[in-house]
PDB file of C-alpha atoms and ligand atoms in Angstrom:
ATOM      1  CA  MET R   1       0.026   0.034   0.020  1.00 80.00           C
ATOM      2  CA  SER R   2       1.686   3.213  -1.177  1.00 85.00           C
ATOM      3  CA  ASP R   3       0.743   5.547   1.756  1.00 94.00           C
ATOM      4  CA  CYS R   4       1.414   2.995   4.457  1.00 98.00           C
ATOM      5  CA  ILE R   5       4.434   3.747   6.669  1.00 98.00           C
ATOM      6  CA  PHE R   6       5.201   0.020   7.504  1.00 98.00           C
ATOM      7  CA  CYS R   7       4.883  -0.950   3.751  1.00 98.00           C
ATOM      8  CA  LYS R   8       7.469   1.764   3.101  1.00 98.00           C
ATOM      9  CA  ILE R   9       9.679   0.187   5.760  1.00 98.00           C
ATOM     10  CA  ILE R  10       9.169  -3.203   4.095  1.00 98.00           C
ATOM     11  CA  ASN R  11      10.112  -1.759   0.733  1.00 97.00           C
ATOM     12  CA  ASN R  12      13.231  -0.033   2.232  1.00 97.00           C
ATOM     13  CA  GLU R  13      11.852   3.380   1.485  1.00 97.00           C
ATOM     14  CA  ILE R  14      12.042   4.329   5.161  1.00 97.00           C
ATOM     15  CA  PRO R  15      14.921   3.126   7.287  1.00 98.00           C
ATOM     16  CA  CYS R  16      14.509   0.975  10.300  1.00 98.00           C
ATOM     17  CA  GLU R  17      16.616  -0.954  12.888  1.00 98.00           C
ATOM     18  CA  LYS R  18      15.840  -4.354  11.527  1.00 98.00           C
ATOM     19  CA  ILE R  19      15.970  -7.326  13.873  1.00 98.00           C
ATOM     20  CA  TYR R  20      14.739 -10.148  11.636  1.00 98.00           C
ATOM     21  CA  GLU R  21      13.258 -10.727   8.076  1.00 98.00           C
ATOM     22  CA  ASP R  22      11.992 -13.773   6.214  1.00 98.00           C
ATOM     23  CA  ASP R  23       9.699 -14.231   3.283  1.00 98.00           C
ATOM     24  CA  LYS R  24       6.522 -13.596   5.350  1.00 98.00           C
ATOM     25  CA  VAL R  25       7.452 -11.116   8.161  1.00 98.00           C
ATOM     26  CA  ILE R  26       9.864  -8.434   9.307  1.00 98.00           C
ATOM     27  CA  SER R  27      10.753  -7.254  12.729  1.00 98.00           C
ATOM     28  CA  PHE R  28      12.270  -3.959  13.681  1.00 98.00           C
ATOM     29  CA  LYS R  29      12.710  -1.731  16.790  1.00 98.00           C
ATOM     30  CA  ASP R  30       9.852   0.606  17.619  1.00 98.00           C
ATOM     31  CA  ILE R  31      10.903   4.188  16.978  1.00 98.00           C
ATOM     32  CA  SER R  32       9.483   5.271  20.245  1.00 98.00           C
ATOM     33  CA  PRO R  33      10.225   2.519  22.693  1.00 98.00           C
ATOM     34  CA  ALA R  34       8.027   1.938  25.597  1.00 97.00           C
ATOM     35  CA  ALA R  35      10.390  -0.620  27.242  1.00 98.00           C
ATOM     36  CA  PRO R  36      14.132  -1.515  27.075  1.00 98.00           C
ATOM     37  CA  VAL R  37      13.163  -4.045  24.504  1.00 98.00           C
ATOM     38  CA  HIS R  38      10.305  -2.865  22.199  1.00 98.00           C
ATOM     39  CA  ILE R  39      10.164  -4.417  18.738  1.00 98.00           C
ATOM     40  CA  LEU R  40       7.386  -4.649  16.192  1.00 99.00           C
ATOM     41  CA  ILE R  41       6.705  -7.873  14.168  1.00 99.00           C
ATOM     42  CA  ILE R  42       4.634  -7.303  10.936  1.00 98.00           C
ATOM     43  CA  PRO R  43       3.496  -9.338   7.993  1.00 98.00           C
ATOM     44  CA  LYS R  44       5.076  -8.195   4.762  1.00 98.00           C
ATOM     45  CA  LYS R  45       1.566  -8.299   3.274  1.00 97.00           C
ATOM     46  CA  HIS R  46      -0.502  -5.268   3.930  1.00 98.00           C
ATOM     47  CA  ILE R  47      -3.366  -6.168   6.244  1.00 98.00           C
ATOM     48  CA  THR R  48      -5.000  -3.221   8.074  1.00 98.00           C
ATOM     49  CA  SER R  49      -5.754  -4.869  11.366  1.00 98.00           C
ATOM     50  CA  ILE R  50      -6.880  -8.031  13.085  1.00 98.00           C
ATOM     51  CA  ASN R  51     -10.289  -7.290  11.862  1.00 98.00           C
ATOM     52  CA  GLU R  52      -9.281  -7.957   8.297  1.00 98.00           C
ATOM     53  CA  MET R  53      -7.799 -11.315   9.183  1.00 98.00           C
ATOM     54  CA  SER R  54      -9.499 -14.665   8.262  1.00 98.00           C
ATOM     55  CA  GLU R  55      -8.846 -18.336   7.809  1.00 98.00           C
ATOM     56  CA  GLU R  56      -6.276 -17.720   5.050  1.00 98.00           C
ATOM     57  CA  HIS R  57      -4.016 -15.959   7.641  1.00 98.00           C
ATOM     58  CA  ILE R  58      -3.950 -18.770  10.204  1.00 98.00           C
ATOM     59  CA  GLU R  59      -0.507 -19.895   9.104  1.00 98.00           C
ATOM     60  CA  LEU R  60       0.755 -16.286   9.054  1.00 98.00           C
ATOM     61  CA  ILE R  61      -0.427 -15.634  12.623  1.00 97.00           C
ATOM     62  CA  GLY R  62       1.166 -18.867  13.893  1.00 98.00           C
ATOM     63  CA  HIS R  63       4.384 -17.980  12.037  1.00 98.00           C
ATOM     64  CA  ILE R  64       4.440 -14.507  13.755  1.00 98.00           C
ATOM     65  CA  PHE R  65       4.202 -16.112  17.212  1.00 98.00           C
ATOM     66  CA  VAL R  66       6.914 -18.686  16.458  1.00 98.00           C
ATOM     67  CA  VAL R  67       9.152 -15.734  15.230  1.00 98.00           C
ATOM     68  CA  ALA R  68       8.274 -13.753  18.361  1.00 98.00           C
ATOM     69  CA  LYS R  69       9.383 -16.627  20.636  1.00 98.00           C
ATOM     70  CA  MET R  70      12.702 -16.955  18.738  1.00 98.00           C
ATOM     71  CA  LEU R  71      13.361 -13.200  18.858  1.00 98.00           C
ATOM     72  CA  ALA R  72      12.492 -13.082  22.601  1.00 98.00           C
ATOM     73  CA  LYS R  73      15.272 -15.690  23.193  1.00 98.00           C
ATOM     74  CA  GLN R  74      17.753 -13.788  20.911  1.00 98.00           C
ATOM     75  CA  LEU R  75      16.938 -10.442  22.717  1.00 98.00           C
ATOM     76  CA  GLY R  76      17.448 -12.087  26.156  1.00 98.00           C
ATOM     77  CA  ILE R  77      13.963 -11.590  27.481  1.00 98.00           C
ATOM     78  CA  SER R  78      12.658 -15.132  27.356  1.00 98.00           C
ATOM     79  CA  GLU R  79      13.479 -16.059  30.902  1.00 98.00           C
ATOM     80  CA  ASN R  80      12.266 -12.892  32.694  1.00 98.00           C
ATOM     81  CA  GLY R  81       9.064 -12.494  30.511  1.00 98.00           C
ATOM     82  CA  TYR R  82       7.618 -10.342  27.876  1.00 98.00           C
ATOM     83  CA  ARG R  83       4.497  -9.181  26.401  1.00 98.00           C
ATOM     84  CA  ILE R  84       3.045  -9.358  22.939  1.00 98.00           C
ATOM     85  CA  VAL R  85       0.453  -6.712  22.167  1.00 98.00           C
ATOM     86  CA  ASN R  86      -1.768  -6.002  19.200  1.00 98.00           C
ATOM     87  CA  ASN R  87      -3.779  -2.784  19.156  1.00 98.00           C
ATOM     88  CA  CYS R  88      -6.811  -3.090  16.967  1.00 98.00           C
ATOM     89  CA  GLY R  89      -8.836  -0.027  16.073  1.00 98.00           C
ATOM     90  CA  GLU R  90      -9.412   3.380  17.555  1.00 97.00           C
ATOM     91  CA  GLN R  91     -10.132   2.835  21.187  1.00 96.00           C
ATOM     92  CA  ALA R  92      -7.159   0.350  21.398  1.00 97.00           C
ATOM     93  CA  GLY R  93      -4.868   3.131  20.125  1.00 96.00           C
ATOM     94  CA  GLN R  94      -3.858   1.663  16.776  1.00 98.00           C
ATOM     95  CA  THR R  95      -2.086   4.408  15.064  1.00 98.00           C
ATOM     96  CA  VAL R  96      -0.530   2.564  12.069  1.00 98.00           C
ATOM     97  CA  LYS R  97      -3.167   0.837   9.954  1.00 98.00           C
ATOM     98  CA  HIS R  98      -0.862  -2.167   9.041  1.00 98.00           C
ATOM     99  CA  VAL R  99      -1.357  -4.964  11.400  1.00 98.00           C
ATOM    100  CA  HIS R 100       1.627  -5.316  13.812  1.00 98.00           C
ATOM    101  CA  PHE R 101       2.496  -6.988  17.014  1.00 98.00           C
ATOM    102  CA  HIS R 102       4.522  -5.195  19.592  1.00 98.00           C
ATOM    103  CA  MET R 103       6.879  -7.261  21.796  1.00 98.00           C
ATOM    104  CA  LEU R 104       7.883  -5.545  25.039  1.00 98.00           C
ATOM    105  CA  GLY R 105      10.332  -6.737  27.700  1.00 98.00           C
ATOM    106  CA  GLY R 106      13.289  -5.802  29.782  1.00 98.00           C
ATOM    107  CA  ARG R 107      11.362  -4.347  32.747  1.00 98.00           C
ATOM    108  CA  ASN R 108       8.370  -5.109  34.888  1.00 97.00           C
ATOM    109  CA  LEU R 109       5.256  -4.609  32.795  1.00 97.00           C
ATOM    110  CA  ASN R 110       2.009  -3.394  34.587  1.00 94.00           C
ATOM    111  CA  TRP R 111      -1.186  -5.205  34.249  1.00 96.00           C
ATOM    112  CA  PRO R 112      -3.838  -4.260  33.429  1.00 94.00           C
ATOM    113  CA  PRO R 113      -2.460  -1.698  30.925  1.00 88.00           C
ATOM    114  CA  GLY R 114      -3.922   1.798  31.053  1.00 78.00           C
TER     115      GLY R 114
HETATM  116  P1  LIG O   1       0.131   1.325  17.372  1.00 93.21           P
HETATM  117  O1  LIG O   1      -0.099   2.501  18.282  1.00 93.21           O
HETATM  118  O2  LIG O   1      -0.462   1.437  16.066  1.00 93.21           O
HETATM  119  O3  LIG O   1      -0.314  -0.014  17.980  1.00 93.21           O
HETATM  120  O4  LIG O   1       1.738   1.176  17.232  1.00 93.21           O
HETATM  121  C1  LIG O   1       2.394   1.790  16.146  1.00 93.21           C
HETATM  122  C2  LIG O   1       3.834   1.747  16.694  1.00 93.21           C
HETATM  123  O5  LIG O   1       4.638   2.035  15.546  1.00 93.21           O
HETATM  124  C3  LIG O   1       4.142   2.793  17.737  1.00 93.21           C
HETATM  125  O6  LIG O   1       4.706   2.294  18.940  1.00 93.21           O
HETATM  126  C4  LIG O   1       5.147   3.767  17.008  1.00 93.21           C
HETATM  127  O7  LIG O   1       6.158   4.205  17.921  1.00 93.21           O
HETATM  128  C5  LIG O   1       5.771   2.933  15.857  1.00 93.21           C
HETATM  129  N1  LIG O   1       6.188   3.625  14.782  1.00 93.21           N
HETATM  130  C6  LIG O   1       5.432   4.658  14.053  1.00 93.21           C
HETATM  131  N2  LIG O   1       6.132   4.996  13.035  1.00 93.21           N
HETATM  132  C7  LIG O   1       7.222   4.315  12.977  1.00 93.21           C
HETATM  133  C8  LIG O   1       8.446   4.490  12.134  1.00 93.21           C
HETATM  134  O8  LIG O   1       8.577   5.042  11.140  1.00 93.21           O
HETATM  135  N3  LIG O   1       9.548   3.525  12.446  1.00 93.21           N
HETATM  136  C9  LIG O   1       9.346   2.688  13.522  1.00 93.21           C
HETATM  137  N4  LIG O   1      10.483   1.876  13.778  1.00 93.21           N
HETATM  138  N5  LIG O   1       8.371   2.605  14.440  1.00 93.21           N
HETATM  139  C10 LIG O   1       7.346   3.406  14.048  1.00 93.21           C
HETATM  140 ZN1  LIG O   2       1.203  -1.521   4.880  1.00 93.21          ZN
END
């Protein structure tokens, strides 16, 4: 999608601190980190939000979580714990309309979130 900031990152039109990439997903550091470790894992295919996901995305969703687990270990947060967050829609605070999963760790995380 031409006016999507994350599609631009995928297409190397906007730089990012890339952590991981394969044929289905990329992961990079959040530009405004909310924790010592704060990365985003996103599908390369433009999907606006969880609301636009269906049966055809089941494998992709599973893949995202397997990659997340692998990156948590790589980033040293597996043992102490981490949180994977998806904000879907206005009231959840979704600002980028390309589905993405935040992975946060490296400090105590409050629950429930504000
Ligand atoms: P949301 O609020 O939609 O769940 O999360 C969007 C996230 O993307 C925010 O945490 C924000 O800091 C991050 N973000 C927005 N624009 C950029 C960018 O150009 N580069 C990177 N690395 N992160 C971005
Ligand atoms: Zn996009």
